[in-house]
């Protein structure tokens, strides 16, 4: 390498960088999160298969044939043409007031609390909201409690903020609050600060479980006693098949000690990349102070404000809920008919996912054989902190994207995958 007094040629400079391994420059947080998987970003899982048109059940993505393109196109056009000088410039970190006012109206009615626009800040989907909360409240070494299993993308985000992540088990009623209480005491006795409790209370990803009201109240009580902020991920709260889920944690607690994260990705379209955080005004102010991206697109925010104002979201959901119910039932019936000796599962009341326990072979073996047959899905290990160490028996099937006819074909394909994995063919 030339000495410090000699000017480098452009070729020499390029040569130095050409030999540089990016890993030598990475921040500690970037190293901590690792490479990740497609499920971390919510995109479809992919595996090698010779089948030309496989049935893909990898990502939690809305039904592609029912996207409200015409309504969105009109709202986007109105946003640009009606108020171009306001729409086509920076909009601030909190987000367009009109959309936040509509969010306040909608969630005041649903959560049974009084909200105004200052109780909301917009984000880059729910993932951006979770990252914003971690930016504001997590310091390296703080403890964040999560459910086991949980959404892999959120695990990755929290890990990237250098928090210590501690899992708590869940069952058919949601998080085991008594277990959480024991773990919290152990952590506090060890001198650790438990800062956040991350939960997906409605139609959990990946298990589909909905937390009972009893557990919700117990969790609020536990976290209040220990001054642990609850981060309530409500991405799927609108996607129910029959009755609405129990009152949100935010509603039950009247907004105290809860930051609720929502998104338009699941009820409308993932490509919108717009979400929000709902919280007490001083918490929202704190979130705004650590948001350095100059805010979300005013074009999209204004369009979505009109979409809500005209009640188009509720109209769209009235169409989507029965469709997703039919899809879920088609999948469950197919598995029950063809795979009853190989699988166990509990049918969810909403959301996009079916959590399936494999009886006999390991889940990864079933996944690999299914891929060869043209059926693509991730193993459940992806949704645990230690992955294969924590779980080898579950798979997650996303039924939102596949058609009803495709979902009826899942049972026979899955049966053949089990037969091959067990060496019975």
Short mmCIF file of C-alpha atoms in Angstrom, two decimals:
data_model
loop_
_atom_site.label_atom_id
_atom_site.label_comp_id
_atom_site.label_asym_id
_atom_site.label_seq_id
_atom_site.Cartn_x
_atom_site.Cartn_y
_atom_site.Cartn_z
CA UNK A 1 0.00 0.00 0.00
CA UNK A 2 1.36 3.49 -0.81
CA UNK A 3 2.63 5.48 2.15
CA UNK A 4 0.65 8.36 3.64
CA UNK A 5 2.56 10.99 1.61
CA UNK A 6 1.89 9.53 -1.82
CA UNK A 7 -1.33 10.34 -3.62
CA UNK A 8 -3.27 7.24 -4.63
CA UNK A 9 -4.31 6.70 -8.19
CA UNK A 10 -8.00 5.98 -8.70
CA UNK A 11 -7.04 2.41 -9.57
CA UNK A 12 -5.11 2.03 -6.31
CA UNK A 13 -8.02 3.43 -4.29
CA UNK A 14 -10.40 1.04 -6.00
CA UNK A 15 -7.99 -1.80 -5.32
CA UNK A 16 -7.92 -1.06 -1.59
CA UNK A 17 -11.69 -1.12 -1.38
CA UNK A 18 -11.85 -4.16 -3.62
CA UNK A 19 -9.92 -6.13 -0.99
CA UNK A 20 -12.00 -4.85 1.92
CA UNK A 21 -14.40 -7.30 3.55
CA UNK A 22 -17.59 -5.44 4.45
CA UNK A 23 -17.80 -7.46 7.67
CA UNK A 24 -14.81 -5.57 9.03
CA UNK A 25 -16.84 -2.34 8.88
CA UNK A 26 -20.22 -3.53 10.11
CA UNK A 27 -21.80 -2.08 13.22
CA UNK A 28 -22.23 -4.52 16.08
CA UNK A 29 -26.00 -4.40 15.62
CA UNK A 30 -25.73 -5.42 11.96
CA UNK A 31 -23.61 -8.41 12.95
CA UNK A 32 -26.03 -9.38 15.71
CA UNK A 33 -29.06 -9.73 13.44
CA UNK A 34 -27.42 -12.16 11.03
CA UNK A 35 -28.56 -12.88 7.49
CA UNK A 36 -32.20 -13.52 8.33
CA UNK A 37 -34.82 -15.34 6.26
CA UNK A 38 -37.58 -14.29 3.82
CA UNK A 39 -40.16 -14.56 6.61
CA UNK A 40 -38.42 -11.71 8.44
CA UNK A 41 -39.55 -9.35 5.69
CA UNK A 42 -42.95 -10.95 5.19
CA UNK A 43 -42.17 -12.03 1.64
CA UNK A 44 -42.99 -15.41 0.19
CA UNK A 45 -40.79 -18.28 1.22
CA UNK A 46 -38.98 -19.90 -1.70
CA UNK A 47 -37.49 -23.37 -2.02
CA UNK A 48 -36.10 -25.41 -4.89
CA UNK A 49 -38.86 -27.18 -6.79
CA UNK A 50 -39.29 -28.53 -10.29
CA UNK A 51 -43.02 -27.78 -10.24
CA UNK A 52 -43.72 -24.92 -12.63
CA UNK A 53 -46.53 -23.31 -10.60
CA UNK A 54 -46.13 -24.32 -6.95
CA UNK A 55 -48.67 -23.51 -4.27
CA UNK A 56 -46.94 -20.86 -2.18
CA UNK A 57 -47.94 -20.56 1.47
CA UNK A 58 -44.95 -18.63 2.69
CA UNK A 59 -45.91 -15.01 3.34
CA UNK A 60 -48.77 -13.20 5.03
CA UNK A 61 -49.89 -11.29 1.94
CA UNK A 62 -53.47 -10.27 1.05
CA UNK A 63 -55.38 -12.10 -1.67
CA UNK A 64 -53.97 -10.82 -4.99
CA UNK A 65 -57.25 -11.02 -6.89
CA UNK A 66 -59.12 -8.66 -4.60
CA UNK A 67 -56.73 -5.74 -4.23
CA UNK A 68 -58.76 -2.49 -4.31
CA UNK A 69 -56.71 -1.04 -7.16
CA UNK A 70 -59.43 1.18 -8.63
CA UNK A 71 -60.33 2.79 -5.30
CA UNK A 72 -56.66 3.36 -4.49
CA UNK A 73 -55.97 4.80 -7.93
CA UNK A 74 -58.79 7.31 -7.52
CA UNK A 75 -57.67 8.28 -4.02
CA UNK A 76 -54.06 8.72 -5.18
CA UNK A 77 -55.16 10.83 -8.13
CA UNK A 78 -57.30 13.02 -5.91
CA UNK A 79 -54.43 13.46 -3.46
CA UNK A 80 -52.11 14.75 -6.17
CA UNK A 81 -54.57 16.80 -8.23
CA UNK A 82 -56.69 18.38 -5.49
CA UNK A 83 -53.87 19.72 -3.31
CA UNK A 84 -50.60 19.39 -5.28
CA UNK A 85 -48.69 22.09 -3.41
CA UNK A 86 -49.33 20.36 -0.08
CA UNK A 87 -49.19 16.76 -1.27
CA UNK A 88 -45.98 16.98 -3.30
CA UNK A 89 -43.74 18.27 -0.54
CA UNK A 90 -42.41 17.05 2.80
CA UNK A 91 -45.15 16.23 5.26
CA UNK A 92 -43.40 16.04 8.63
CA UNK A 93 -42.53 13.09 10.85
CA UNK A 94 -45.96 12.60 12.46
CA UNK A 95 -47.78 12.16 9.16
CA UNK A 96 -50.68 13.83 7.35
CA UNK A 97 -53.19 15.23 9.83
CA UNK A 98 -56.20 14.12 7.82
CA UNK A 99 -55.18 10.46 7.97
CA UNK A 100 -54.37 10.67 11.67
CA UNK A 101 -57.78 12.22 12.30
CA UNK A 102 -59.46 9.34 10.45
CA UNK A 103 -57.40 6.80 12.40
CA UNK A 104 -58.47 8.50 15.62
CA UNK A 105 -62.16 8.29 14.65
CA UNK A 106 -61.93 4.65 13.65
CA UNK A 107 -59.96 3.36 16.61
CA UNK A 108 -61.85 5.46 19.15
CA UNK A 109 -64.94 3.50 18.14
CA UNK A 110 -63.21 0.11 18.03
CA UNK A 111 -61.08 0.45 21.17
CA UNK A 112 -63.71 2.31 23.19
CA UNK A 113 -61.38 5.15 24.13
CA UNK A 114 -61.16 8.84 23.27
CA UNK A 115 -58.43 9.47 20.70
CA UNK A 116 -57.31 12.44 18.62
CA UNK A 117 -54.77 12.91 15.86
CA UNK A 118 -51.99 13.53 18.40
CA UNK A 119 -52.34 9.93 19.57
CA UNK A 120 -50.93 8.73 16.22
CA UNK A 121 -47.69 8.77 14.27
CA UNK A 122 -47.35 7.11 10.87
CA UNK A 123 -44.64 4.62 9.98
CA UNK A 124 -43.23 2.47 7.20
CA UNK A 125 -45.70 -0.34 7.85
CA UNK A 126 -45.97 -1.98 11.26
CA UNK A 127 -42.32 -3.03 10.94
CA UNK A 128 -41.31 0.63 10.80
CA UNK A 129 -43.46 1.32 13.84
CA UNK A 130 -41.79 -1.43 15.84
CA UNK A 131 -38.38 -0.09 14.84
CA UNK A 132 -39.43 3.45 15.82
CA UNK A 133 -40.48 2.23 19.27
CA UNK A 134 -37.18 0.42 19.71
CA UNK A 135 -35.29 3.55 18.62
CA UNK A 136 -37.06 5.59 21.29
CA UNK A 137 -37.10 3.21 24.22
CA UNK A 138 -34.45 0.50 23.85
CA UNK A 139 -30.84 0.86 24.91
CA UNK A 140 -28.23 -1.89 24.44
CA UNK A 141 -28.67 -4.47 27.18
CA UNK A 142 -32.33 -3.68 27.92
CA UNK A 143 -34.54 -6.76 28.07
CA UNK A 144 -37.46 -7.22 25.70
CA UNK A 145 -39.85 -10.08 26.38
CA UNK A 146 -41.47 -11.77 23.40
CA UNK A 147 -43.84 -14.66 22.91
CA UNK A 148 -42.42 -18.01 21.83
CA UNK A 149 -42.98 -18.35 18.94
CA UNK A 150 -43.26 -14.85 17.47
CA UNK A 151 -42.94 -13.04 14.15
CA UNK A 152 -39.37 -13.46 12.95
CA UNK A 153 -39.18 -9.95 11.50
CA UNK A 154 -39.92 -8.38 14.88
CA UNK A 155 -37.37 -10.63 16.57
CA UNK A 156 -34.82 -9.43 14.05
CA UNK A 157 -35.71 -5.77 14.60
CA UNK A 158 -35.44 -6.06 18.37
CA UNK A 159 -32.17 -7.97 18.11
CA UNK A 160 -30.82 -5.25 15.83
CA UNK A 161 -31.34 -2.73 18.63
CA UNK A 162 -28.97 -4.77 20.83
CA UNK A 163 -31.64 -5.76 23.33
CA UNK A 164 -31.57 -9.00 25.26
CA UNK A 165 -34.59 -10.98 24.07
CA UNK A 166 -36.30 -13.34 26.50
CA UNK A 167 -39.10 -15.65 25.31
CA UNK A 168 -42.27 -16.60 27.20
CA UNK A 169 -44.48 -19.53 26.21
CA UNK A 170 -47.99 -19.24 24.81
CA UNK A 171 -50.94 -21.62 24.69
CA UNK A 172 -54.45 -21.54 23.21
CA UNK A 173 -55.30 -18.50 25.41
CA UNK A 174 -52.19 -16.55 24.53
CA UNK A 175 -49.14 -15.66 26.57
CA UNK A 176 -48.59 -17.50 29.86
CA UNK A 177 -48.66 -14.53 32.21
CA UNK A 178 -47.73 -16.56 35.30
CA UNK A 179 -44.61 -17.80 33.53
CA UNK A 180 -43.84 -14.24 32.46
CA UNK A 181 -44.10 -13.05 36.07
CA UNK A 182 -41.53 -15.60 37.22
CA UNK A 183 -39.16 -14.69 34.39
CA UNK A 184 -39.48 -10.96 35.04
CA UNK A 185 -38.65 -11.43 38.73
CA UNK A 186 -35.61 -13.53 37.85
CA UNK A 187 -34.39 -10.89 35.43
CA UNK A 188 -34.91 -8.08 37.92
CA UNK A 189 -33.18 -10.06 40.68
CA UNK A 190 -30.22 -10.37 38.31
CA UNK A 191 -30.12 -6.57 38.00
CA UNK A 192 -31.52 -6.41 34.49
CA UNK A 193 -33.98 -3.83 33.21
CA UNK A 194 -37.03 -5.25 31.48
CA UNK A 195 -38.15 -2.44 29.19
CA UNK A 196 -40.67 -3.82 26.68
CA UNK A 197 -43.13 -6.69 26.31
CA UNK A 198 -43.88 -7.42 22.64
CA UNK A 199 -47.14 -9.26 21.95
CA UNK A 200 -49.38 -10.14 19.02
CA UNK A 201 -52.67 -10.54 20.87
CA UNK A 202 -55.01 -10.94 17.88
CA UNK A 203 -54.65 -13.87 15.43
CA UNK A 204 -51.04 -14.34 16.39
CA UNK A 205 -48.28 -14.74 13.83
CA UNK A 206 -47.40 -17.60 13.48
CA UNK A 207 -49.80 -19.56 15.71
CA UNK A 208 -53.14 -17.90 14.92
CA UNK A 209 -53.98 -17.79 18.64
CA UNK A 210 -56.06 -14.94 20.06
CA UNK A 211 -55.28 -13.90 23.62
CA UNK A 212 -58.23 -14.22 26.00
CA UNK A 213 -59.58 -11.19 27.83
CA UNK A 214 -58.50 -12.76 31.12
CA UNK A 215 -54.91 -13.03 29.94
CA UNK A 216 -54.96 -9.53 28.50
CA UNK A 217 -56.04 -8.06 31.82
CA UNK A 218 -53.42 -10.12 33.66
CA UNK A 219 -50.68 -8.98 31.27
CA UNK A 220 -51.65 -5.33 31.69
CA UNK A 221 -51.54 -5.76 35.47
CA UNK A 222 -48.15 -7.50 35.42
CA UNK A 223 -46.52 -4.93 33.15
CA UNK A 224 -47.97 -1.97 35.05
CA UNK A 225 -46.64 -3.31 38.35
CA UNK A 226 -43.18 -3.61 36.84
CA UNK A 227 -43.33 -0.50 34.60
CA UNK A 228 -42.82 -2.54 31.45
CA UNK A 229 -44.12 -0.89 28.30
CA UNK A 230 -46.35 -3.17 26.20
CA UNK A 231 -45.83 -3.08 22.44
CA UNK A 232 -49.11 -4.43 20.99
CA UNK A 233 -48.74 -5.56 17.38
CA UNK A 234 -52.27 -5.37 15.95
CA UNK A 235 -51.43 -6.12 12.32
CA UNK A 236 -54.20 -8.72 11.98
CA UNK A 237 -56.83 -7.27 14.34
CA UNK A 238 -59.21 -6.36 11.50
CA UNK A 239 -59.09 -9.78 9.85
CA UNK A 240 -61.59 -11.83 11.85
CA UNK A 241 -63.91 -14.52 10.51
CA UNK A 242 -66.85 -14.19 12.90
CA UNK A 243 -66.95 -12.05 16.00
CA UNK A 244 -64.35 -9.36 16.52
CA UNK A 245 -61.49 -10.28 18.87
CA UNK A 246 -61.59 -9.26 22.55
CA UNK A 247 -60.93 -5.60 23.39
CA UNK A 248 -57.39 -4.55 22.57
CA UNK A 249 -54.81 -4.21 25.30
CA UNK A 250 -54.78 -0.50 24.48
CA UNK A 251 -58.52 -0.25 25.01
CA UNK A 252 -58.54 -2.28 28.22
CA UNK A 253 -55.74 -0.13 29.66
CA UNK A 254 -57.28 3.12 28.37
CA UNK A 255 -54.04 3.74 26.53
CA UNK A 256 -51.84 3.68 29.64
CA UNK A 257 -48.57 1.78 29.27
CA UNK A 258 -49.42 0.54 25.77
CA UNK A 259 -48.09 1.42 22.34
CA UNK A 260 -50.28 -0.22 19.69
CA UNK A 261 -48.88 -0.76 16.20
CA UNK A 262 -51.15 -1.05 13.16
CA UNK A 263 -50.77 -1.33 9.41
CA UNK A 264 -52.59 -1.07 6.10
CA UNK A 265 -50.46 -3.92 4.71
CA UNK A 266 -52.67 -6.79 5.86
CA UNK A 267 -56.19 -5.38 5.38
CA UNK A 268 -55.39 -3.64 2.06
CA UNK A 269 -52.00 -4.25 0.39
CA UNK A 270 -48.43 -4.81 1.55
CA UNK A 271 -47.09 -2.49 -1.17
CA UNK A 272 -48.58 0.54 0.57
CA UNK A 273 -45.93 0.32 3.31
CA UNK A 274 -47.91 2.59 5.62
CA UNK A 275 -48.58 1.83 9.25
CA UNK A 276 -49.02 3.75 12.48
CA UNK A 277 -48.37 3.77 16.20
CA UNK A 278 -51.18 4.60 18.60
CA UNK A 279 -50.22 5.88 22.03
CA UNK A 280 -50.43 8.53 24.70
CA UNK A 281 -49.54 11.99 23.36
CA UNK A 282 -46.26 12.29 25.25
CA UNK A 283 -45.18 8.87 23.98
CA UNK A 284 -46.03 9.87 20.40
CA UNK A 285 -43.99 13.04 20.86
CA UNK A 286 -41.02 10.94 22.00
CA UNK A 287 -41.37 8.70 18.95
CA UNK A 288 -41.36 11.73 16.67
CA UNK A 289 -38.12 12.99 18.20
CA UNK A 290 -36.20 9.87 17.12
CA UNK A 291 -37.70 9.59 13.65
CA UNK A 292 -35.08 10.91 11.24
CA UNK A 293 -36.52 9.87 7.86
CA UNK A 294 -38.51 13.10 7.31
CA UNK A 295 -41.79 11.23 7.44
CA UNK A 296 -43.80 8.97 5.15
CA UNK A 297 -45.03 9.82 1.67
CA UNK A 298 -47.65 12.61 1.85
CA UNK A 299 -49.13 11.24 -1.38
CA UNK A 300 -49.89 7.86 0.16
CA UNK A 301 -50.98 9.32 3.49
CA UNK A 302 -53.48 11.69 1.86
CA UNK A 303 -54.81 8.92 -0.36
CA UNK A 304 -55.33 6.63 2.62
CA UNK A 305 -56.94 9.47 4.54
CA UNK A 306 -59.57 9.71 1.80
CA UNK A 307 -59.87 5.91 1.69
CA UNK A 308 -60.78 5.88 5.38
CA UNK A 309 -62.95 8.99 5.24
CA UNK A 310 -65.13 7.38 2.56
CA UNK A 311 -65.40 4.18 4.65
CA UNK A 312 -63.76 2.20 1.85
CA UNK A 313 -61.59 0.23 4.28
CA UNK A 314 -64.61 -1.12 6.14
CA UNK A 315 -66.33 -1.89 2.83
CA UNK A 316 -63.23 -3.79 1.66
CA UNK A 317 -63.00 -5.72 4.93
CA UNK A 318 -66.62 -6.82 4.60
CA UNK A 319 -65.59 -8.57 1.39
CA UNK A 320 -62.27 -9.94 2.62
CA UNK A 321 -63.32 -11.47 5.94
CA UNK A 322 -65.61 -14.14 4.46
CA UNK A 323 -63.06 -14.86 1.73
CA UNK A 324 -60.28 -15.53 4.24
CA UNK A 325 -62.69 -17.59 6.33
CA UNK A 326 -63.47 -19.76 3.28
CA UNK A 327 -59.76 -20.14 2.57
CA UNK A 328 -58.97 -21.16 6.13
CA UNK A 329 -61.81 -23.69 6.17
CA UNK A 330 -60.76 -25.17 2.82
CA UNK A 331 -57.22 -25.69 4.10
CA UNK A 332 -58.30 -27.17 7.42
CA UNK A 333 -60.82 -29.51 5.81
CA UNK A 334 -58.23 -30.72 3.31
CA UNK A 335 -55.68 -31.45 6.04
CA UNK A 336 -58.28 -33.17 8.21
CA UNK A 337 -59.38 -35.36 5.30
CA UNK A 338 -55.96 -36.45 4.07
CA UNK A 339 -53.49 -35.91 6.93
CA UNK A 340 -55.33 -36.57 10.19
CA UNK A 341 -52.73 -39.10 11.37
CA UNK A 342 -49.84 -36.76 10.56
CA UNK A 343 -50.86 -33.34 11.86
CA UNK A 344 -52.41 -31.49 14.78
CA UNK A 345 -53.71 -27.94 14.65
CA UNK A 346 -56.29 -25.54 16.07
CA UNK A 347 -58.34 -23.65 13.51
CA UNK A 348 -57.85 -19.88 14.00
CA UNK A 349 -60.68 -17.35 14.19
CA UNK A 350 -58.89 -14.85 11.96
CA UNK A 351 -55.59 -13.78 10.47
CA UNK A 352 -53.60 -15.39 7.67
CA UNK A 353 -51.92 -18.42 9.27
CA UNK A 354 -52.43 -22.03 10.32
CA UNK A 355 -49.88 -23.39 12.80
CA UNK A 356 -49.45 -27.12 12.24
CA UNK A 357 -47.68 -29.67 14.42
CA UNK A 358 -46.08 -32.52 12.49
CA UNK A 359 -46.53 -35.99 14.00
CA UNK A 360 -43.63 -38.29 13.19
CA UNK A 361 -41.00 -36.71 10.94
CA UNK A 362 -39.22 -33.46 11.62
CA UNK A 363 -40.85 -30.38 10.15
CA UNK A 364 -37.84 -29.59 7.97
CA UNK A 365 -38.03 -33.02 6.33
CA UNK A 366 -41.71 -32.46 5.57
CA UNK A 367 -40.99 -28.98 4.20
CA UNK A 368 -38.29 -30.28 1.87
CA UNK A 369 -40.43 -33.12 0.53
CA UNK A 370 -43.42 -30.81 0.11
CA UNK A 371 -41.30 -28.39 -1.92
CA UNK A 372 -40.41 -31.15 -4.36
CA UNK A 373 -44.14 -31.74 -4.80
CA UNK A 374 -44.85 -28.06 -5.41
CA UNK A 375 -45.99 -26.95 -1.95
CA UNK A 376 -43.92 -24.14 -0.40
CA UNK A 377 -43.99 -23.06 3.27
CA UNK A 378 -41.55 -22.29 6.12
CA UNK A 379 -40.76 -24.42 9.14
CA UNK A 380 -41.92 -23.22 12.53
CA UNK A 381 -38.35 -23.01 13.80
CA UNK A 382 -37.97 -19.71 11.94
CA UNK A 383 -40.28 -18.09 14.49
CA UNK A 384 -38.32 -19.02 17.60
CA UNK A 385 -35.39 -17.18 19.10
CA UNK A 386 -33.03 -20.16 18.86
CA UNK A 387 -34.80 -21.67 15.86
CA UNK A 388 -33.99 -25.39 15.47
CA UNK A 389 -33.00 -25.66 19.14
CA UNK A 390 -36.47 -24.51 20.18
CA UNK A 391 -38.72 -26.23 17.66
CA UNK A 392 -38.45 -29.03 15.11
CA UNK A 393 -42.08 -30.11 14.85
CA UNK A 394 -44.11 -27.18 13.48
CA UNK A 395 -44.80 -25.61 10.10
CA UNK A 396 -46.62 -22.35 9.30
CA UNK A 397 -49.10 -22.36 6.44
CA UNK A 398 -50.22 -18.97 5.10
CA UNK A 399 -53.61 -19.36 3.42
CA UNK A 400 -54.21 -15.74 2.41
CA UNK A 401 -52.65 -15.76 -1.06
CA UNK A 402 -53.49 -19.21 -2.45
CA UNK A 403 -56.89 -19.77 -4.04
CA UNK A 404 -59.57 -21.95 -2.43
CA UNK A 405 -59.01 -24.58 -5.14
CA UNK A 406 -55.27 -24.60 -4.43
CA UNK A 407 -55.90 -24.92 -0.70
CA UNK A 408 -58.10 -27.96 -1.31
CA UNK A 409 -55.11 -29.60 -3.00
CA UNK A 410 -52.84 -29.04 0.00
CA UNK A 411 -54.06 -32.11 1.91
CA UNK A 412 -53.11 -34.72 -0.73
CA UNK A 413 -49.76 -33.04 -1.39
CA UNK A 414 -49.01 -32.79 2.32
CA UNK A 415 -49.92 -36.43 2.85
CA UNK A 416 -47.48 -37.48 0.14
CA UNK A 417 -44.80 -35.26 1.72
CA UNK A 418 -45.29 -37.03 5.07
CA UNK A 419 -45.20 -40.45 3.40
CA UNK A 420 -41.91 -39.59 1.71
CA UNK A 421 -40.42 -38.03 4.85
CA UNK A 422 -41.26 -41.19 6.80
CA UNK A 423 -39.90 -43.44 4.05
CA UNK A 424 -43.25 -45.16 3.62
CA UNK A 425 -43.47 -44.86 -0.17
#
